[in-house]
GROMACS .gro file of C-alpha atoms in nm:
model
  396
    1UNK     CA    1  -1.351   1.047   0.335
    2UNK     CA    2  -1.361   0.675   0.258
    3UNK     CA    3  -1.658   0.491   0.410
    4UNK     CA    4  -1.521   0.138   0.382
    5UNK     CA    5  -1.240  -0.078   0.253
    6UNK     CA    6  -1.212  -0.443   0.148
    7UNK     CA    7  -1.321  -0.662   0.436
    8UNK     CA    8  -1.446  -0.377   0.655
    9UNK     CA    9  -1.780  -0.429   0.824
   10UNK     CA   10  -2.058  -0.188   0.737
   11UNK     CA   11  -2.308  -0.229   1.019
   12UNK     CA   12  -2.331  -0.526   1.251
   13UNK     CA   13  -2.078  -0.808   1.225
   14UNK     CA   14  -2.367  -1.053   1.255
   15UNK     CA   15  -2.581  -0.900   0.982
   16UNK     CA   16  -2.719  -1.187   0.777
   17UNK     CA   17  -2.582  -1.450   1.015
   18UNK     CA   18  -2.720  -1.628   1.315
   19UNK     CA   19  -2.575  -1.497   1.639
   20UNK     CA   20  -2.374  -1.817   1.672
   21UNK     CA   21  -2.198  -1.741   1.344
   22UNK     CA   22  -2.051  -1.406   1.441
   23UNK     CA   23  -1.697  -1.542   1.465
   24UNK     CA   24  -1.731  -1.694   1.118
   25UNK     CA   25  -1.839  -1.354   0.986
   26UNK     CA   26  -1.531  -1.192   1.137
   27UNK     CA   27  -1.308  -1.464   0.996
   28UNK     CA   28  -1.445  -1.408   0.643
   29UNK     CA   29  -1.372  -1.040   0.674
   30UNK     CA   30  -1.022  -1.117   0.798
   31UNK     CA   31  -0.958  -1.340   0.494
   32UNK     CA   32  -1.082  -1.065   0.262
   33UNK     CA   33  -0.844  -0.815   0.420
   34UNK     CA   34  -0.554  -1.060   0.392
   35UNK     CA   35  -0.631  -1.114   0.022
   36UNK     CA   36  -0.622  -0.736  -0.031
   37UNK     CA   37  -0.291  -0.701   0.157
   38UNK     CA   38  -0.454  -0.511   0.443
   39UNK     CA   39  -0.375  -0.732   0.741
   40UNK     CA   40  -0.220  -0.548   1.034
   41UNK     CA   41   0.019  -0.694   1.290
   42UNK     CA   42   0.119  -0.596   1.644
   43UNK     CA   43   0.497  -0.604   1.695
   44UNK     CA   44   0.595  -0.552   2.060
   45UNK     CA   45   0.937  -0.393   2.100
   46UNK     CA   46   1.184  -0.439   2.379
   47UNK     CA   47   1.307  -0.146   2.587
   48UNK     CA   48   1.621   0.000   2.439
   49UNK     CA   49   1.608  -0.197   2.115
   50UNK     CA   50   1.873  -0.109   1.857
   51UNK     CA   51   1.630  -0.035   1.573
   52UNK     CA   52   1.671   0.303   1.403
   53UNK     CA   53   1.325   0.454   1.444
   54UNK     CA   54   1.190   0.635   1.139
   55UNK     CA   55   0.835   0.518   1.212
   56UNK     CA   56   0.752   0.677   1.548
   57UNK     CA   57   0.661   1.042   1.600
   58UNK     CA   58   0.922   1.149   1.856
   59UNK     CA   59   1.035   1.428   1.624
   60UNK     CA   60   1.254   1.617   1.869
   61UNK     CA   61   1.388   1.306   2.044
   62UNK     CA   62   1.244   1.418   2.377
   63UNK     CA   63   1.072   1.096   2.487
   64UNK     CA   64   1.395   0.973   2.647
   65UNK     CA   65   1.542   1.310   2.743
   66UNK     CA   66   1.673   1.293   3.104
   67UNK     CA   67   1.474   1.598   3.216
   68UNK     CA   68   1.154   1.449   3.076
   69UNK     CA   69   1.214   1.111   3.237
   70UNK     CA   70   1.301   1.264   3.573
   71UNK     CA   71   0.988   1.482   3.571
   72UNK     CA   72   0.775   1.176   3.500
   73UNK     CA   73   0.947   0.969   3.768
   74UNK     CA   74   0.900   1.245   4.026
   75UNK     CA   75   0.528   1.267   3.954
   76UNK     CA   76   0.499   0.889   3.958
   77UNK     CA   77   0.643   0.882   4.308
   78UNK     CA   78   0.424   1.169   4.419
   79UNK     CA   79   0.090   1.062   4.272
   80UNK     CA   80   0.120   0.692   4.198
   81UNK     CA   81   0.048   0.505   3.876
   82UNK     CA   82  -0.274   0.660   3.748
   83UNK     CA   83  -0.493   0.966   3.781
   84UNK     CA   84  -0.754   0.748   3.961
   85UNK     CA   85  -1.050   0.930   3.811
   86UNK     CA   86  -1.188   1.162   3.548
   87UNK     CA   87  -1.080   1.524   3.534
   88UNK     CA   88  -1.393   1.637   3.721
   89UNK     CA   89  -1.365   1.379   3.998
   90UNK     CA   90  -1.009   1.321   4.122
   91UNK     CA   91  -0.813   1.318   3.798
   92UNK     CA   92  -0.709   1.684   3.787
   93UNK     CA   93  -0.376   1.742   3.960
   94UNK     CA   94  -0.145   2.039   3.990
   95UNK     CA   95   0.056   1.883   3.705
   96UNK     CA   96  -0.251   1.895   3.477
   97UNK     CA   97  -0.322   2.257   3.567
   98UNK     CA   98   0.038   2.361   3.510
   99UNK     CA   99   0.053   2.188   3.172
  100UNK     CA  100  -0.270   2.354   3.057
  101UNK     CA  101  -0.135   2.695   3.156
  102UNK     CA  102   0.191   2.631   2.969
  103UNK     CA  103   0.011   2.498   2.660
  104UNK     CA  104  -0.221   2.799   2.643
  105UNK     CA  105   0.074   3.039   2.665
  106UNK     CA  106   0.278   2.845   2.408
  107UNK     CA  107  -0.005   2.813   2.157
  108UNK     CA  108  -0.118   3.172   2.214
  109UNK     CA  109  -0.479   3.107   2.317
  110UNK     CA  110  -0.664   3.209   2.633
  111UNK     CA  111  -0.732   2.853   2.750
  112UNK     CA  112  -0.616   2.495   2.691
  113UNK     CA  113  -0.770   2.169   2.812
  114UNK     CA  114  -0.574   1.843   2.831
  115UNK     CA  115  -0.731   1.514   2.723
  116UNK     CA  116  -0.609   1.157   2.750
  117UNK     CA  117  -0.554   1.133   2.372
  118UNK     CA  118  -0.548   1.348   2.062
  119UNK     CA  119  -0.825   1.131   1.916
  120UNK     CA  120  -1.057   1.218   2.205
  121UNK     CA  121  -0.960   1.585   2.183
  122UNK     CA  122  -1.064   1.592   1.817
  123UNK     CA  123  -1.392   1.415   1.886
  124UNK     CA  124  -1.461   1.655   2.173
  125UNK     CA  125  -1.376   1.969   1.978
  126UNK     CA  126  -1.592   1.884   1.677
  127UNK     CA  127  -1.888   1.778   1.886
  128UNK     CA  128  -1.862   2.101   2.087
  129UNK     CA  129  -1.853   2.321   1.776
  130UNK     CA  130  -2.110   2.141   1.560
  131UNK     CA  131  -2.459   2.003   1.587
  132UNK     CA  132  -2.757   1.911   1.370
  133UNK     CA  133  -2.782   2.260   1.221
  134UNK     CA  134  -2.410   2.301   1.148
  135UNK     CA  135  -2.233   2.247   0.819
  136UNK     CA  136  -1.895   2.080   0.867
  137UNK     CA  137  -1.653   2.117   0.576
  138UNK     CA  138  -1.377   1.861   0.615
  139UNK     CA  139  -1.056   1.840   0.413
  140UNK     CA  140  -1.044   1.524   0.204
  141UNK     CA  141  -0.714   1.411   0.359
  142UNK     CA  142  -0.810   1.461   0.723
  143UNK     CA  143  -0.707   1.216   0.993
  144UNK     CA  144  -0.946   0.940   1.103
  145UNK     CA  145  -1.013   1.114   1.435
  146UNK     CA  146  -1.142   1.421   1.253
  147UNK     CA  147  -1.349   1.207   1.018
  148UNK     CA  148  -1.503   1.018   1.309
  149UNK     CA  149  -1.569   1.343   1.492
  150UNK     CA  150  -1.755   1.478   1.191
  151UNK     CA  151  -1.957   1.159   1.151
  152UNK     CA  152  -2.056   1.148   1.519
  153UNK     CA  153  -2.152   1.515   1.545
  154UNK     CA  154  -2.494   1.489   1.383
  155UNK     CA  155  -2.402   1.776   1.152
  156UNK     CA  156  -2.415   1.784   0.776
  157UNK     CA  157  -2.068   1.701   0.641
  158UNK     CA  158  -1.920   1.809   0.310
  159UNK     CA  159  -1.578   1.680   0.206
  160UNK     CA  160  -1.362   1.956   0.055
  161UNK     CA  161  -1.084   1.921  -0.203
  162UNK     CA  162  -0.749   1.894  -0.030
  163UNK     CA  163  -0.590   2.219   0.095
  164UNK     CA  164  -0.770   2.430  -0.167
  165UNK     CA  165  -0.876   2.782  -0.060
  166UNK     CA  166  -1.062   2.849  -0.387
  167UNK     CA  167  -1.266   2.530  -0.353
  168UNK     CA  168  -1.340   2.618   0.010
  169UNK     CA  169  -1.459   2.964  -0.095
  170UNK     CA  170  -1.692   2.808  -0.351
  171UNK     CA  171  -1.837   2.569  -0.092
  172UNK     CA  172  -1.896   2.850   0.156
  173UNK     CA  173  -2.055   3.068  -0.111
  174UNK     CA  174  -2.292   2.782  -0.193
  175UNK     CA  175  -2.419   2.774   0.167
  176UNK     CA  176  -2.493   3.136   0.261
  177UNK     CA  177  -2.621   3.201   0.608
  178UNK     CA  178  -2.520   2.859   0.742
  179UNK     CA  179  -2.328   2.799   1.064
  180UNK     CA  180  -2.007   2.650   0.925
  181UNK     CA  181  -1.696   2.492   1.075
  182UNK     CA  182  -1.404   2.416   0.845
  183UNK     CA  183  -1.192   2.124   0.969
  184UNK     CA  184  -0.833   2.068   0.859
  185UNK     CA  185  -0.494   1.951   0.970
  186UNK     CA  186  -0.193   2.182   0.954
  187UNK     CA  187   0.071   1.923   0.856
  188UNK     CA  188  -0.116   1.626   0.714
  189UNK     CA  189  -0.040   1.298   0.883
  190UNK     CA  190   0.011   1.076   0.578
  191UNK     CA  191   0.182   1.291   0.313
  192UNK     CA  192   0.334   1.554   0.542
  193UNK     CA  193   0.224   1.854   0.335
  194UNK     CA  194   0.129   2.183   0.500
  195UNK     CA  195  -0.215   2.337   0.455
  196UNK     CA  196  -0.212   2.704   0.345
  197UNK     CA  197  -0.363   2.805   0.676
  198UNK     CA  198  -0.341   3.183   0.632
  199UNK     CA  199  -0.519   3.164   0.295
  200UNK     CA  200  -0.778   2.920   0.425
  201UNK     CA  201  -0.843   3.141   0.726
  202UNK     CA  202  -0.890   3.445   0.503
  203UNK     CA  203  -1.169   3.252   0.330
  204UNK     CA  204  -1.338   3.128   0.647
  205UNK     CA  205  -1.311   3.470   0.808
  206UNK     CA  206  -1.468   3.641   0.508
  207UNK     CA  207  -1.766   3.405   0.530
  208UNK     CA  208  -1.804   3.412   0.909
  209UNK     CA  209  -1.703   3.049   0.952
  210UNK     CA  210  -1.497   2.890   1.227
  211UNK     CA  211  -1.176   2.702   1.153
  212UNK     CA  212  -1.064   2.397   1.352
  213UNK     CA  213  -0.700   2.300   1.298
  214UNK     CA  214  -0.541   1.975   1.412
  215UNK     CA  215  -0.182   2.086   1.472
  216UNK     CA  216  -0.055   1.742   1.581
  217UNK     CA  217   0.232   1.704   1.334
  218UNK     CA  218   0.340   2.069   1.342
  219UNK     CA  219   0.348   2.126   1.717
  220UNK     CA  220   0.709   2.141   1.832
  221UNK     CA  221   0.838   2.147   1.474
  222UNK     CA  222   0.703   2.462   1.307
  223UNK     CA  223   0.642   2.819   1.421
  224UNK     CA  224   0.811   3.046   1.674
  225UNK     CA  225   0.949   2.836   1.962
  226UNK     CA  226   0.789   2.537   1.788
  227UNK     CA  227   0.438   2.660   1.868
  228UNK     CA  228   0.297   2.488   1.559
  229UNK     CA  229   0.150   2.553   1.218
  230UNK     CA  230  -0.121   2.787   1.342
  231UNK     CA  231   0.142   3.005   1.509
  232UNK     CA  232   0.359   2.989   1.195
  233UNK     CA  233   0.062   3.121   0.995
  234UNK     CA  234   0.016   3.412   1.237
  235UNK     CA  235  -0.319   3.284   1.363
  236UNK     CA  236  -0.243   3.227   1.731
  237UNK     CA  237  -0.530   3.352   1.944
  238UNK     CA  238  -0.758   3.431   1.651
  239UNK     CA  239  -1.114   3.437   1.788
  240UNK     CA  240  -1.249   3.223   1.503
  241UNK     CA  241  -0.979   2.952   1.526
  242UNK     CA  242  -0.967   2.646   1.753
  243UNK     CA  243  -0.656   2.429   1.775
  244UNK     CA  244  -0.623   2.065   1.870
  245UNK     CA  245  -0.302   1.865   1.899
  246UNK     CA  246  -0.162   1.548   2.041
  247UNK     CA  247   0.102   1.542   2.313
  248UNK     CA  248   0.243   1.213   2.184
  249UNK     CA  249   0.452   1.334   1.892
  250UNK     CA  250   0.713   1.609   1.926
  251UNK     CA  251   0.649   1.619   2.303
  252UNK     CA  252   0.717   1.247   2.331
  253UNK     CA  253   0.437   1.166   2.575
  254UNK     CA  254   0.065   1.092   2.547
  255UNK     CA  255  -0.256   1.290   2.556
  256UNK     CA  256  -0.427   1.562   2.360
  257UNK     CA  257  -0.518   1.928   2.391
  258UNK     CA  258  -0.787   2.169   2.276
  259UNK     CA  259  -0.688   2.536   2.277
  260UNK     CA  260  -0.925   2.825   2.218
  261UNK     CA  261  -1.128   3.095   2.388
  262UNK     CA  262  -1.249   3.072   2.746
  263UNK     CA  263  -1.618   3.011   2.657
  264UNK     CA  264  -1.520   2.701   2.461
  265UNK     CA  265  -1.325   2.562   2.755
  266UNK     CA  266  -1.620   2.625   2.986
  267UNK     CA  267  -1.853   2.450   2.741
  268UNK     CA  268  -1.620   2.149   2.713
  269UNK     CA  269  -1.587   2.116   3.092
  270UNK     CA  270  -1.966   2.135   3.138
  271UNK     CA  271  -2.081   1.923   2.842
  272UNK     CA  272  -1.792   1.749   2.665
  273UNK     CA  273  -1.844   1.374   2.694
  274UNK     CA  274  -1.486   1.285   2.595
  275UNK     CA  275  -1.365   1.514   2.873
  276UNK     CA  276  -1.620   1.442   3.146
  277UNK     CA  277  -1.640   1.065   3.121
  278UNK     CA  278  -1.281   0.969   3.044
  279UNK     CA  279  -1.016   0.894   3.305
  280UNK     CA  280  -0.756   1.170   3.313
  281UNK     CA  281  -0.408   1.109   3.172
  282UNK     CA  282  -0.165   0.990   3.443
  283UNK     CA  283   0.013   1.269   3.633
  284UNK     CA  284   0.350   1.113   3.551
  285UNK     CA  285   0.282   1.144   3.178
  286UNK     CA  286   0.147   1.497   3.219
  287UNK     CA  287   0.455   1.605   3.417
  288UNK     CA  288   0.684   1.450   3.158
  289UNK     CA  289   0.502   1.632   2.880
  290UNK     CA  290   0.536   1.956   3.073
  291UNK     CA  291   0.912   1.910   3.088
  292UNK     CA  292   0.919   1.824   2.717
  293UNK     CA  293   0.722   2.141   2.638
  294UNK     CA  294   0.978   2.356   2.818
  295UNK     CA  295   1.258   2.185   2.627
  296UNK     CA  296   1.073   2.213   2.296
  297UNK     CA  297   1.033   2.590   2.326
  298UNK     CA  298   1.411   2.632   2.327
  299UNK     CA  299   1.491   2.351   2.084
  300UNK     CA  300   1.566   2.559   1.774
  301UNK     CA  301   1.880   2.349   1.722
  302UNK     CA  302   1.675   2.030   1.703
  303UNK     CA  303   1.427   2.189   1.465
  304UNK     CA  304   1.716   2.300   1.243
  305UNK     CA  305   1.851   1.945   1.246
  306UNK     CA  306   1.511   1.814   1.135
  307UNK     CA  307   1.519   2.052   0.838
  308UNK     CA  308   1.869   1.938   0.748
  309UNK     CA  309   1.767   1.573   0.771
  310UNK     CA  310   1.453   1.630   0.567
  311UNK     CA  311   1.662   1.782   0.288
  312UNK     CA  312   1.910   1.494   0.305
  313UNK     CA  313   1.631   1.236   0.293
  314UNK     CA  314   1.467   1.392  -0.011
  315UNK     CA  315   1.802   1.409  -0.195
  316UNK     CA  316   1.878   1.044  -0.113
  317UNK     CA  317   1.536   0.925  -0.224
  318UNK     CA  318   1.545   1.131  -0.542
  319UNK     CA  319   1.883   0.978  -0.623
  320UNK     CA  320   1.721   0.637  -0.582
  321UNK     CA  321   1.447   0.729  -0.828
  322UNK     CA  322   1.163   0.828  -0.595
  323UNK     CA  323   0.951   1.140  -0.645
  324UNK     CA  324   0.922   1.226  -0.278
  325UNK     CA  325   0.812   1.587  -0.219
  326UNK     CA  326   1.004   1.805   0.025
  327UNK     CA  327   0.825   1.787   0.361
  328UNK     CA  328   0.680   2.085   0.543
  329UNK     CA  329   0.784   1.943   0.879
  330UNK     CA  330   0.917   1.596   0.963
  331UNK     CA  331   0.681   1.359   0.776
  332UNK     CA  332   0.781   1.220   0.436
  333UNK     CA  333   0.572   1.003   0.206
  334UNK     CA  334   0.738   0.751  -0.029
  335UNK     CA  335   0.507   0.585  -0.284
  336UNK     CA  336   0.494   0.205  -0.309
  337UNK     CA  337   0.353  -0.001  -0.599
  338UNK     CA  338   0.079  -0.151  -0.381
  339UNK     CA  339  -0.007  -0.274  -0.032
  340UNK     CA  340   0.187  -0.601  -0.063
  341UNK     CA  341   0.496  -0.421  -0.193
  342UNK     CA  342   0.472  -0.165   0.088
  343UNK     CA  343   0.449  -0.444   0.345
  344UNK     CA  344   0.747  -0.627   0.198
  345UNK     CA  345   0.953  -0.307   0.180
  346UNK     CA  346   0.883  -0.220   0.543
  347UNK     CA  347   0.958  -0.579   0.651
  348UNK     CA  348   1.291  -0.584   0.467
  349UNK     CA  349   1.389  -0.255   0.631
  350UNK     CA  350   1.289  -0.391   0.971
  351UNK     CA  351   1.497  -0.706   0.916
  352UNK     CA  352   1.795  -0.476   0.861
  353UNK     CA  353   1.732  -0.275   1.176
  354UNK     CA  354   1.532   0.021   1.044
  355UNK     CA  355   1.169   0.087   1.140
  356UNK     CA  356   0.957   0.272   0.883
  357UNK     CA  357   0.585   0.340   0.866
  358UNK     CA  358   0.377   0.138   0.622
  359UNK     CA  359   0.054   0.311   0.525
  360UNK     CA  360  -0.216   0.133   0.326
  361UNK     CA  361  -0.589   0.185   0.278
  362UNK     CA  362  -0.794   0.292   0.466
  363UNK     CA  363  -0.518   0.497   0.635
  364UNK     CA  364  -0.431   0.661   0.303
  365UNK     CA  365  -0.695   0.906   0.181
  366UNK     CA  366  -0.615   0.854  -0.186
  367UNK     CA  367  -0.619   0.473  -0.168
  368UNK     CA  368  -0.248   0.444  -0.253
  369UNK     CA  369   0.010   0.264  -0.041
  370UNK     CA  370   0.337   0.418   0.072
  371UNK     CA  371   0.607   0.419   0.330
  372UNK     CA  372   0.587   0.706   0.575
  373UNK     CA  373   0.918   0.823   0.718
  374UNK     CA  374   0.914   1.033   1.033
  375UNK     CA  375   1.236   1.211   1.118
  376UNK     CA  376   1.384   1.222   1.467
  377UNK     CA  377   1.642   1.473   1.585
  378UNK     CA  378   1.752   1.231   1.858
  379UNK     CA  379   1.894   0.968   1.622
  380UNK     CA  380   2.272   0.959   1.589
  381UNK     CA  381   2.403   1.093   1.257
  382UNK     CA  382   2.564   0.766   1.152
  383UNK     CA  383   2.247   0.570   1.228
  384UNK     CA  384   2.039   0.814   1.029
  385UNK     CA  385   2.267   0.786   0.725
  386UNK     CA  386   2.263   0.406   0.746
  387UNK     CA  387   1.885   0.408   0.766
  388UNK     CA  388   1.858   0.606   0.442
  389UNK     CA  389   2.086   0.354   0.270
  390UNK     CA  390   1.876   0.064   0.393
  391UNK     CA  391   1.550   0.222   0.275
  392UNK     CA  392   1.693   0.281  -0.073
  393UNK     CA  393   1.849  -0.065  -0.097
  394UNK     CA  394   1.529  -0.244   0.013
  395UNK     CA  395   1.305  -0.062  -0.230
  396UNK     CA  396   1.084  -0.290  -0.442
   0.00000   0.00000   0.00000
């Protein structure tokens, strides 16, 4: 887990400066990031723009599905714009309760709790499972939300080699008798590879450790009825497994979820700061996600299309000279020579009507820059083929 990158503040932004110079300190850091090719830019998009989207995470194309939109509109009319409070005050509606019931059944766990974001769900799950006496073992390629959850927990943190059951076994053997939580993603967010969850769980189970799996990029895409990577590995409902996920990817909405045993849910409701003190997700979004979940469970045709498109993308990129590995789900990583080249490549694609992800440090765990392509079953076939041509033709 990288602690800093060029131009990132370590500590206070006014360290070493008078209080009146804090803006100058920020400006120096901004210039350092620009020199390293790490400047980031907000690009607002218009509704219904014609860009072919291989950058967003709407894997099943459900964000604009008529049933999803109508469910959201109905809840908007019924409840108004926002939840108006935290889950424990006035923010829990019948839509929230129904979604939690459906998520628990789909994921195969006794209980599910909905959060306003996947980031907050990960922070809440780690802080509930770990404390000062806990050893957290975190995969080297984990998402920033998992890294921040580990750092904020007060627990001892050890970074494990990526997706390596043998290395995990060695780490656990080196800490006998410790309370241990192993933290991993299922499909990793940058490279799109799938952790060997069954093998990793065999190791954690043998050593009496818990396993926390962020299933964000597998939910809706892998497993029976799209129930995710944990379900695909046969671990649904395992008493020593906790699952988190976001509702903003294959389900096309927003929010997060923690799924696990009933005592964990009770603990989160009573003590979880990211649950207790955060305003609940809007009922309209929750209702829309509920409709998307019902569609996703019977969307085997869309999942099959994603597989077909993943194969086609890998073949096209290989023909263009790129060593892109076959994806486990719908995330593909394409290496770029450096951050500036990645930026230019993404910009050229955008100028030709194709949106692609551009990942640079610190978002990349290995410090290398790449394009990240995220497939979408809702894109028309001719647009998808054109997008692949554009990506190949714009390559540096």
